[in-house]
Short mmCIF file of C-alpha atoms and ligand atoms in Angstrom, two decimals:
data_model
loop_
_atom_site.label_atom_id
_atom_site.label_comp_id
_atom_site.label_asym_id
_atom_site.label_seq_id
_atom_site.Cartn_x
_atom_site.Cartn_y
_atom_site.Cartn_z
CA UNK A 1 27.59 11.74 5.62
CA UNK A 2 24.55 11.51 3.40
CA UNK A 3 21.29 12.90 4.79
CA UNK A 4 18.12 10.89 5.12
CA UNK A 5 16.49 12.71 2.24
CA UNK A 6 19.51 12.23 0.05
CA UNK A 7 19.63 8.53 0.96
CA UNK A 8 15.96 8.15 0.12
CA UNK A 9 16.43 9.86 -3.27
CA UNK A 10 19.54 7.86 -4.00
CA UNK A 11 17.79 4.54 -3.20
CA UNK A 12 14.67 5.33 -5.23
CA UNK A 13 16.96 6.24 -8.16
CA UNK A 14 18.58 2.82 -7.95
CA UNK A 15 15.28 1.07 -8.28
CA UNK A 16 14.15 0.16 -11.79
CA UNK A 17 10.48 -0.84 -11.51
CA UNK A 18 9.40 -4.17 -12.89
CA UNK A 19 8.37 -4.22 -16.50
CA UNK A 20 4.61 -4.77 -16.98
CA UNK A 21 5.11 -7.30 -19.78
CA UNK A 22 7.91 -9.35 -18.28
CA UNK A 23 7.38 -9.13 -14.58
CA UNK A 24 3.65 -9.92 -14.62
CA UNK A 25 1.38 -12.50 -13.13
CA UNK A 26 -2.05 -13.24 -14.58
CA UNK A 27 -4.21 -14.19 -11.63
CA UNK A 28 -7.79 -14.66 -10.52
CA UNK A 29 -9.39 -11.54 -9.10
CA UNK A 30 -10.12 -13.51 -5.90
CA UNK A 31 -6.33 -13.82 -5.39
CA UNK A 32 -5.55 -10.12 -6.19
CA UNK A 33 -5.98 -8.43 -2.78
CA UNK A 34 -2.89 -6.34 -2.06
CA UNK A 35 -1.41 -6.84 -5.50
CA UNK A 36 -0.48 -4.02 -7.92
CA UNK A 37 -2.20 -3.69 -11.29
CA UNK A 38 0.25 -4.08 -14.16
CA UNK A 39 -1.96 -2.44 -16.80
CA UNK A 40 -4.77 0.06 -16.98
CA UNK A 41 -8.09 -1.65 -16.70
CA UNK A 42 -10.97 -0.42 -18.79
CA UNK A 43 -14.48 -1.77 -19.17
CA UNK A 44 -16.50 -2.19 -22.38
CA UNK A 45 -19.62 -1.18 -20.52
CA UNK A 46 -20.80 2.16 -19.25
CA UNK A 47 -21.51 2.60 -15.57
CA UNK A 48 -24.41 2.58 -14.92
CA UNK A 49 -25.11 0.16 -17.76
CA UNK A 50 -28.58 1.65 -18.25
CA UNK A 51 -30.71 4.56 -16.95
CA UNK A 52 -32.15 3.47 -13.62
CA UNK A 53 -33.79 4.73 -10.51
CA UNK A 54 -31.83 5.77 -7.41
CA UNK A 55 -34.91 5.51 -5.21
CA UNK A 56 -38.11 3.58 -4.57
CA UNK A 57 -40.80 5.78 -6.17
CA UNK A 58 -42.36 6.66 -9.45
CA UNK A 59 -40.79 7.18 -12.87
CA UNK A 60 -42.38 9.90 -14.93
CA UNK A 61 -42.05 12.25 -17.93
CA UNK A 62 -41.02 15.62 -16.60
CA UNK A 63 -42.67 17.50 -19.46
CA UNK A 64 -46.14 16.10 -18.42
CA UNK A 65 -45.98 18.10 -15.21
CA UNK A 66 -46.43 21.33 -17.17
CA UNK A 67 -50.04 20.17 -17.71
CA UNK A 68 -50.97 18.22 -14.59
CA UNK A 69 -49.89 17.05 -11.14
CA UNK A 70 -52.03 13.91 -11.42
CA UNK A 71 -50.58 11.03 -13.39
CA UNK A 72 -51.95 7.56 -14.16
CA UNK A 73 -49.95 4.64 -12.87
CA UNK A 74 -49.24 1.90 -15.40
CA UNK A 75 -49.98 -1.73 -14.45
CA UNK A 76 -46.49 -3.18 -14.46
CA UNK A 77 -44.15 -2.37 -11.57
CA UNK A 78 -40.45 -2.06 -12.33
CA UNK A 79 -38.39 -3.73 -9.63
CA UNK A 80 -34.65 -4.15 -10.06
CA UNK A 81 -33.64 -6.96 -12.38
CA UNK A 82 -36.61 -7.14 -14.70
CA UNK A 83 -36.13 -6.66 -18.41
CA UNK A 84 -36.85 -3.59 -20.53
CA UNK A 85 -40.08 -1.93 -19.24
CA UNK A 86 -42.84 -0.67 -21.53
CA UNK A 87 -42.40 2.92 -22.66
CA UNK A 88 -44.43 5.60 -20.86
CA UNK A 89 -47.17 7.38 -22.75
CA UNK A 90 -48.09 10.99 -22.10
CA UNK A 91 -49.61 11.40 -18.59
CA UNK A 92 -48.37 8.03 -17.36
CA UNK A 93 -45.98 7.11 -14.59
CA UNK A 94 -44.60 3.72 -13.38
CA UNK A 95 -44.01 2.35 -9.92
CA UNK A 96 -40.22 1.81 -9.87
CA UNK A 97 -37.72 0.53 -7.30
CA UNK A 98 -34.09 1.34 -6.66
CA UNK A 99 -31.98 -0.16 -9.54
CA UNK A 100 -35.05 -0.61 -11.77
CA UNK A 101 -34.59 0.31 -15.42
CA UNK A 102 -36.22 3.62 -16.42
CA UNK A 103 -38.89 3.09 -19.06
CA UNK A 104 -38.38 4.87 -22.37
CA UNK A 105 -39.83 8.42 -22.14
CA UNK A 106 -39.27 8.69 -18.39
CA UNK A 107 -36.57 11.09 -17.28
CA UNK A 108 -37.42 11.82 -13.64
CA UNK A 109 -38.15 9.82 -10.45
CA UNK A 110 -40.23 11.08 -7.53
CA UNK A 111 -39.57 9.38 -4.21
CA UNK A 112 -42.54 7.42 -2.88
CA UNK A 113 -42.52 9.65 0.24
CA UNK A 114 -43.13 12.66 -2.01
CA UNK A 115 -46.22 11.24 -3.76
CA UNK A 116 -49.65 9.98 -2.79
CA UNK A 117 -51.21 6.99 -4.55
CA UNK A 118 -54.97 6.93 -5.05
CA UNK A 119 -55.88 3.69 -6.83
CA UNK A 120 -54.26 4.01 -10.20
CA UNK A 121 -53.54 7.66 -10.04
CA UNK A 122 -50.64 9.51 -8.45
CA UNK A 123 -50.66 13.01 -6.86
CA UNK A 124 -47.32 14.66 -6.38
CA UNK A 125 -46.72 16.38 -3.09
CA UNK A 126 -43.66 18.20 -4.37
CA UNK A 127 -42.40 19.88 -7.60
CA UNK A 128 -39.56 17.73 -8.81
CA UNK A 129 -36.56 18.86 -10.85
CA UNK A 130 -36.05 17.23 -14.20
CA UNK A 131 -33.68 14.28 -13.82
CA UNK A 132 -34.25 13.83 -10.05
CA UNK A 133 -33.15 10.42 -8.71
CA UNK A 134 -32.16 9.09 -12.08
CA UNK A 135 -28.80 7.40 -12.47
CA UNK A 136 -28.04 8.00 -16.15
CA UNK A 137 -26.24 5.44 -18.21
CA UNK A 138 -22.50 6.36 -18.34
CA UNK A 139 -22.86 8.94 -15.61
CA UNK A 140 -20.24 7.26 -13.35
CA UNK A 141 -17.93 5.89 -16.12
CA UNK A 142 -17.72 5.91 -19.86
CA UNK A 143 -16.88 2.59 -21.58
CA UNK A 144 -13.32 2.42 -22.81
CA UNK A 145 -11.78 5.04 -20.53
CA UNK A 146 -9.45 3.95 -17.73
CA UNK A 147 -11.34 2.49 -14.81
CA UNK A 148 -8.34 1.69 -12.56
CA UNK A 149 -4.84 2.68 -13.62
CA UNK A 150 -1.76 0.53 -13.67
CA UNK A 151 0.18 0.92 -10.44
CA UNK A 152 -2.94 0.88 -8.30
CA UNK A 153 -2.75 -1.38 -5.23
CA UNK A 154 -5.84 -3.59 -5.20
CA UNK A 155 -7.76 -3.12 -1.96
CA UNK A 156 -11.36 -3.99 -1.14
CA UNK A 157 -12.76 -1.04 -3.05
CA UNK A 158 -10.72 -1.79 -6.22
CA UNK A 159 -11.73 -5.45 -5.97
CA UNK A 160 -15.39 -4.45 -5.92
CA UNK A 161 -14.97 -2.16 -8.97
CA UNK A 162 -13.03 -4.82 -10.90
CA UNK A 163 -15.70 -7.37 -10.09
CA UNK A 164 -18.44 -5.03 -11.32
CA UNK A 165 -16.41 -4.65 -14.55
CA UNK A 166 -16.35 -8.47 -14.93
CA UNK A 167 -12.54 -8.74 -14.58
CA UNK A 168 -12.27 -12.31 -13.41
CA UNK A 169 -8.60 -12.38 -14.33
CA UNK A 170 -6.24 -9.47 -13.72
CA UNK A 171 -2.70 -8.66 -14.77
CA UNK A 172 -0.62 -7.70 -11.74
CA UNK A 173 3.06 -7.16 -11.22
CA UNK A 174 4.82 -10.16 -9.73
CA UNK A 175 5.71 -9.65 -6.14
CA UNK A 176 9.34 -8.78 -5.50
CA UNK A 177 11.19 -11.61 -3.75
CA UNK A 178 13.14 -10.36 -0.77
CA UNK A 179 15.74 -12.53 0.86
CA UNK A 180 16.41 -11.88 4.52
CA UNK A 181 19.52 -12.99 6.28
CA UNK A 182 20.69 -12.36 9.81
CA UNK A 183 24.42 -12.05 10.41
CA UNK A 184 25.96 -12.65 13.84
CA UNK A 185 27.75 -15.46 15.59
CA UNK A 186 25.67 -14.68 18.69
CA UNK A 187 22.40 -15.51 17.00
CA UNK A 188 20.24 -18.59 17.52
CA UNK A 189 17.20 -19.53 15.51
CA UNK A 190 13.92 -19.39 17.42
CA UNK A 191 13.13 -22.99 16.42
CA UNK A 192 16.63 -24.38 16.96
CA UNK A 193 15.26 -26.16 20.02
CA UNK A 194 18.13 -25.55 22.30
CA UNK A 195 18.57 -23.23 25.24
CA UNK A 196 20.73 -20.11 24.83
CA UNK A 197 24.24 -20.37 26.10
CA UNK A 198 25.86 -17.25 27.66
CA UNK A 199 26.39 -14.58 25.02
CA UNK A 200 23.69 -15.91 22.67
CA UNK A 201 20.41 -14.24 21.69
CA UNK A 202 17.49 -15.19 19.52
CA UNK A 203 17.52 -13.92 15.94
CA UNK A 204 14.44 -11.75 16.25
CA UNK A 205 15.23 -9.60 13.20
CA UNK A 206 14.46 -12.54 10.94
CA UNK A 207 10.89 -12.58 12.11
CA UNK A 208 10.37 -8.84 12.27
CA UNK A 209 11.88 -8.24 8.84
CA UNK A 210 9.97 -11.13 7.30
CA UNK A 211 6.74 -9.56 8.60
CA UNK A 212 7.65 -6.15 7.25
CA UNK A 213 8.55 -7.61 3.85
CA UNK A 214 5.13 -9.37 3.66
CA UNK A 215 3.33 -6.19 4.79
CA UNK A 216 5.10 -4.39 1.95
CA UNK A 217 3.51 -6.76 -0.54
CA UNK A 218 6.63 -8.77 -1.33
CA UNK A 219 7.50 -12.43 -0.93
CA UNK A 220 9.80 -13.00 2.03
CA UNK A 221 12.57 -15.53 1.55
CA UNK A 222 14.23 -16.05 4.91
CA UNK A 223 17.75 -17.39 4.50
CA UNK A 224 18.49 -17.80 8.18
CA UNK A 225 21.47 -17.02 10.32
CA UNK A 226 24.98 -16.67 9.11
CA UNK A 227 27.81 -16.46 11.64
CA UNK A 228 30.43 -13.68 11.37
CA UNK A 229 32.80 -15.82 9.25
CA UNK A 230 33.73 -14.37 5.87
CA UNK A 231 33.43 -17.44 3.68
CA UNK A 232 30.08 -18.49 5.10
CA UNK A 233 28.70 -15.01 4.77
CA UNK A 234 29.91 -14.71 1.18
CA UNK A 235 28.18 -18.00 0.31
CA UNK A 236 24.97 -16.80 1.98
CA UNK A 237 25.05 -13.44 0.27
CA UNK A 238 25.73 -15.10 -3.12
CA UNK A 239 22.81 -17.43 -2.58
CA UNK A 240 20.50 -14.61 -1.54
CA UNK A 241 21.40 -12.58 -4.62
CA UNK A 242 20.70 -15.56 -6.86
CA UNK A 243 17.21 -16.17 -5.50
CA UNK A 244 15.90 -12.72 -4.78
CA UNK A 245 15.29 -9.29 -6.29
CA UNK A 246 16.23 -7.57 -3.04
CA UNK A 247 18.44 -8.76 -0.22
CA UNK A 248 18.19 -7.48 3.34
CA UNK A 249 20.86 -8.52 5.74
CA UNK A 250 20.88 -7.30 9.30
CA UNK A 251 24.03 -6.83 11.34
CA UNK A 252 27.62 -6.72 10.33
CA UNK A 253 27.61 -3.33 8.63
CA UNK A 254 29.28 -1.40 11.43
CA UNK A 255 32.97 -0.66 11.79
CA UNK A 256 33.78 -3.63 14.04
CA UNK A 257 36.44 -6.26 13.18
CA UNK A 258 33.73 -8.83 12.57
CA UNK A 259 31.53 -6.59 10.37
CA UNK A 260 32.10 -8.15 6.97
CA UNK A 261 29.13 -7.11 4.89
CA UNK A 262 30.68 -4.07 3.12
CA UNK A 263 33.99 -5.88 2.47
CA UNK A 264 32.23 -8.89 0.89
CA UNK A 265 29.99 -6.65 -1.25
CA UNK A 266 33.14 -4.95 -2.51
CA UNK A 267 34.63 -8.36 -3.21
CA UNK A 268 31.74 -9.50 -5.39
CA UNK A 269 31.75 -6.36 -7.44
CA UNK A 270 28.69 -4.63 -5.93
CA UNK A 271 28.29 -0.92 -6.37
CA UNK A 272 28.04 0.37 -2.85
CA UNK A 273 26.04 3.62 -2.98
CA UNK A 274 25.54 4.27 0.72
CA UNK A 275 27.94 3.24 3.52
CA UNK A 276 26.42 5.39 6.27
CA UNK A 277 23.46 7.78 6.70
CA UNK A 278 22.81 10.56 9.15
CA UNK A 279 19.81 8.83 10.72
CA UNK A 280 19.38 7.68 14.30
CA UNK A 281 18.98 4.83 14.82
CA UNK A 282 20.51 3.25 11.71
CA UNK A 283 23.66 5.11 10.86
CA UNK A 284 25.70 2.25 9.50
CA UNK A 285 23.16 1.55 6.72
CA UNK A 286 24.68 -0.04 3.60
CA UNK A 287 22.93 0.13 0.24
CA UNK A 288 24.34 -1.42 -2.90
CA UNK A 289 23.33 -2.76 -6.26
CA UNK A 290 24.74 -5.87 -7.67
CA UNK A 291 24.94 -5.62 -11.46
CA UNK A 292 23.80 -8.63 -13.46
CA UNK A 293 27.40 -9.31 -14.57
CA UNK A 294 28.54 -9.82 -10.96
CA UNK A 295 25.83 -12.37 -10.16
CA UNK A 296 26.40 -16.08 -10.01
CA UNK A 297 24.97 -17.96 -12.94
CA UNK A 298 21.22 -18.46 -12.49
CA UNK A 299 19.31 -18.59 -15.72
CA UNK A 300 15.98 -17.29 -14.46
CA UNK A 301 14.36 -13.97 -15.23
CA UNK A 302 15.27 -12.46 -11.82
CA UNK A 303 18.98 -12.77 -12.43
CA UNK A 304 18.84 -10.59 -15.55
CA UNK A 305 18.35 -7.40 -13.63
CA UNK A 306 20.59 -5.88 -11.07
CA UNK A 307 19.78 -6.70 -7.48
CA UNK A 308 19.36 -4.33 -4.60
CA UNK A 309 21.12 -4.93 -1.35
CA UNK A 310 20.27 -3.35 1.99
CA UNK A 311 22.63 -4.02 4.86
CA UNK A 312 20.77 -2.72 7.88
CA UNK A 313 22.28 -2.57 11.37
CA UNK A 314 21.59 -5.54 13.66
CA UNK A 315 19.99 -3.68 16.55
CA UNK A 316 16.31 -4.49 16.21
CA UNK A 317 15.12 -0.86 16.32
CA UNK A 318 17.76 0.24 13.81
CA UNK A 319 16.81 -2.60 11.44
CA UNK A 320 13.14 -1.73 11.58
CA UNK A 321 13.61 2.03 11.29
CA UNK A 322 15.83 1.55 8.21
CA UNK A 323 13.24 -0.73 6.74
CA UNK A 324 10.40 1.65 7.29
CA UNK A 325 12.32 4.73 6.13
CA UNK A 326 14.12 3.26 3.10
CA UNK A 327 13.34 -0.27 2.22
CA UNK A 328 9.57 -0.21 2.12
CA UNK A 329 9.41 2.52 -0.51
CA UNK A 330 12.04 0.78 -2.66
CA UNK A 331 9.99 -2.46 -2.60
CA UNK A 332 6.86 -0.45 -3.58
CA UNK A 333 8.62 1.16 -6.51
CA UNK A 334 10.17 -2.09 -7.66
CA UNK A 335 6.85 -3.83 -7.52
CA UNK A 336 5.24 -1.29 -9.81
CA UNK A 337 3.18 0.65 -7.26
CA UNK A 338 2.36 4.24 -8.13
CA UNK A 339 4.48 7.04 -6.70
CA UNK A 340 2.36 7.78 -3.67
CA UNK A 341 3.54 4.42 -2.21
CA UNK A 342 7.26 5.19 -2.60
CA UNK A 343 7.49 7.61 0.26
CA UNK A 344 6.53 7.30 3.92
CA UNK A 345 3.47 9.13 5.10
CA UNK A 346 3.89 11.83 7.78
CA UNK A 347 1.16 12.91 10.16
CA UNK A 348 1.13 15.94 12.45
CA UNK A 349 0.43 14.78 16.02
CA UNK A 350 0.60 16.14 19.53
CA UNK A 351 3.45 14.66 21.54
CA UNK A 352 2.21 13.17 24.75
CA UNK A 353 5.67 13.05 26.25
CA UNK A 354 8.89 15.04 25.93
CA UNK A 355 10.94 14.00 22.91
CA UNK A 356 14.75 14.41 22.99
CA UNK A 357 17.44 14.00 20.36
CA UNK A 358 21.16 14.81 20.10
CA UNK A 359 20.52 16.88 17.02
CA UNK A 360 23.44 15.61 14.92
CA UNK A 361 21.40 13.13 12.91
CA UNK A 362 17.78 12.99 11.87
CA UNK A 363 16.22 11.09 14.73
CA UNK A 364 13.32 8.65 14.65
CA UNK A 365 11.65 7.97 17.96
CA UNK A 366 9.20 5.09 18.02
CA UNK A 367 5.88 5.06 19.73
CA UNK A 368 2.19 4.88 19.21
CA UNK A 369 -0.02 7.12 17.14
CA UNK A 370 -3.65 7.27 18.16
CA UNK A 371 -6.70 9.42 17.62
CA UNK A 372 -8.33 11.30 20.40
CA UNK A 373 -11.40 13.45 19.68
CA UNK A 374 -10.37 13.49 16.04
CA UNK A 375 -6.79 14.64 16.72
CA UNK A 376 -3.68 12.59 16.33
CA UNK A 377 -1.50 12.09 19.35
CA UNK A 378 1.83 10.36 19.74
CA UNK A 379 2.79 8.39 22.86
CA UNK A 380 6.56 7.91 22.89
CA UNK A 381 8.05 4.54 23.79
CA UNK A 382 9.43 4.19 27.28
CA UNK A 383 12.94 3.81 26.10
CA UNK A 384 14.96 4.61 23.02
CA UNK A 385 17.91 2.28 23.16
CA UNK A 386 18.20 0.91 19.65
CA UNK A 387 19.16 -2.40 21.17
CA UNK A 388 15.88 -2.65 23.08
CA UNK A 389 13.54 -4.84 21.14
CA UNK A 390 10.91 -4.79 23.94
CA UNK A 391 10.12 -1.13 23.63
CA UNK A 392 9.20 -1.61 20.00
CA UNK A 393 5.97 -3.45 20.82
CA UNK A 394 2.98 -1.24 20.05
CA UNK A 395 4.87 0.93 17.60
CA UNK A 396 2.90 2.32 14.69
CA UNK A 397 4.62 5.61 14.32
CA UNK A 398 8.08 7.24 14.38
CA UNK A 399 8.36 10.83 15.60
CA UNK A 400 10.91 12.71 13.44
CA UNK A 401 13.30 15.21 14.97
CA UNK A 402 15.31 16.96 12.24
CA UNK A 403 18.97 17.68 12.44
CA UNK A 404 19.66 20.38 15.09
CA UNK A 405 16.17 19.78 16.63
CA UNK A 406 16.96 18.45 20.09
CA UNK A 407 13.70 18.79 21.99
CA UNK A 408 9.98 18.64 21.47
CA UNK A 409 8.14 19.28 24.78
CA UNK A 410 5.01 17.30 25.59
CA UNK A 411 2.01 19.13 24.20
CA UNK A 412 3.82 20.42 21.10
CA UNK A 413 3.13 19.28 17.56
CA UNK A 414 5.52 16.78 16.04
CA UNK A 415 5.74 15.11 12.61
CA UNK A 416 5.16 11.37 12.92
CA UNK A 417 5.90 8.84 10.21
CA UNK A 418 3.15 6.27 10.15
CA UNK A 419 4.46 2.71 9.90
P1 AMP B 1 25.69 -5.47 14.64
O1 AMP B 1 24.93 -4.51 13.74
O2 AMP B 1 26.00 -6.69 13.96
O3 AMP B 1 26.85 -4.77 15.21
O4 AMP B 1 24.71 -5.80 15.82
C1 AMP B 1 24.22 -4.83 16.73
C2 AMP B 1 23.49 -5.42 17.83
O5 AMP B 1 22.28 -5.98 17.34
C3 AMP B 1 24.18 -6.51 18.59
O6 AMP B 1 23.94 -6.33 19.96
C4 AMP B 1 23.59 -7.76 18.06
O7 AMP B 1 23.62 -8.84 18.96
C5 AMP B 1 22.17 -7.33 17.79
N1 AMP B 1 21.59 -8.14 16.70
C6 AMP B 1 22.26 -8.35 15.54
N2 AMP B 1 21.51 -9.09 14.73
C7 AMP B 1 20.37 -9.38 15.37
C8 AMP B 1 19.24 -10.18 15.12
N3 AMP B 1 19.11 -10.77 13.93
N4 AMP B 1 18.25 -10.21 16.06
C9 AMP B 1 18.40 -9.57 17.20
N5 AMP B 1 19.43 -8.82 17.53
C10 AMP B 1 20.44 -8.77 16.69
MG1 MG B 2 27.03 -8.40 14.44
#
């Protein structure tokens, strides 16, 4: 059986990232939070745009200080936002405020705390260094070079930088569309408005997976519930493939008589790359690609590329663990995000409870990562049945026990995947 690392490599190799020219949206910067830049952004302006003061104080000519420590203050103050100030003559200085443009000739600013004003003359209390408190034009960024690279995910800080660079419109990758379908004749939709009959449960995966897909920056396309009947499932899978870039189905990938997903994927000509993986929970994971030639006719741009299919097990914990470990990175790569987003992030934390595993498969134990006195700690969930959706609440980390690692005692360090 394929290992977790092999599965991750295999999946990432299947993913052909979107093309910046074809799979691109041109959108307002105000709508760009969380999106991925589809081309390098450069600015035609230097940052700072002009030499300016980093402090409230006095702008002066450093060379003058060789002769005197007493300078004459020119009439006009230089607050931020006024035009070009008058040049400084020998022996002069100017009252300047943070962001104010340095007058021609000035090359140094003395903080107001370090100087004493006496009418129109200024006595320095310190010996400044040349260039003190001056933000030189182009010191932070040179016009024309890359300001933010393609593949960067736009967060608050990138938004601020792009705004400063006057990028009102940005080119971003379109968001992958991810269809989600739940297989199982026992499932009932949350909003079906009828009480559960014996043997039925609510389709909770639909909601959890939809949330995970959105968190991953993709567009969730919930298809709903499909009973374990081959023809209905085939129709649903075909529809999902036609509308989405990626399909996630939960349930029906195990070895039971009513687990049809693999058989149907074979039937429609999918290339099944993974049929099981040595991960716990999540062993019956199915991963396939559906080549363009096998897809039903749908003349939109999405149908021209092959589609990625994840059949995750139906147990809520298994479905979520498989998503976090394998699907999230694939969506990131598909959507053009840079490499650092393709892989989960692991944190070393102190286990606050004993962690047990059978040791045959790489085991992911869910729980809560928190900081205490600056150190990460991991509180394991109360119960690790993969069918227990209740114990998943509060999860933001998965402790990883490698193959053959069966025990991590409380107090020991453990690697935790942040989710
Ligand atoms: P399966 O992978 O289809 O064998 O399902 C494994 C277990 O997960 C069964 O107990 C199912 O009832 C449960 N299950 C399957 N799909 C869902 C779902 N969408 N929401 C909640 N539980 C599910
Ligand atoms: Mg099932």
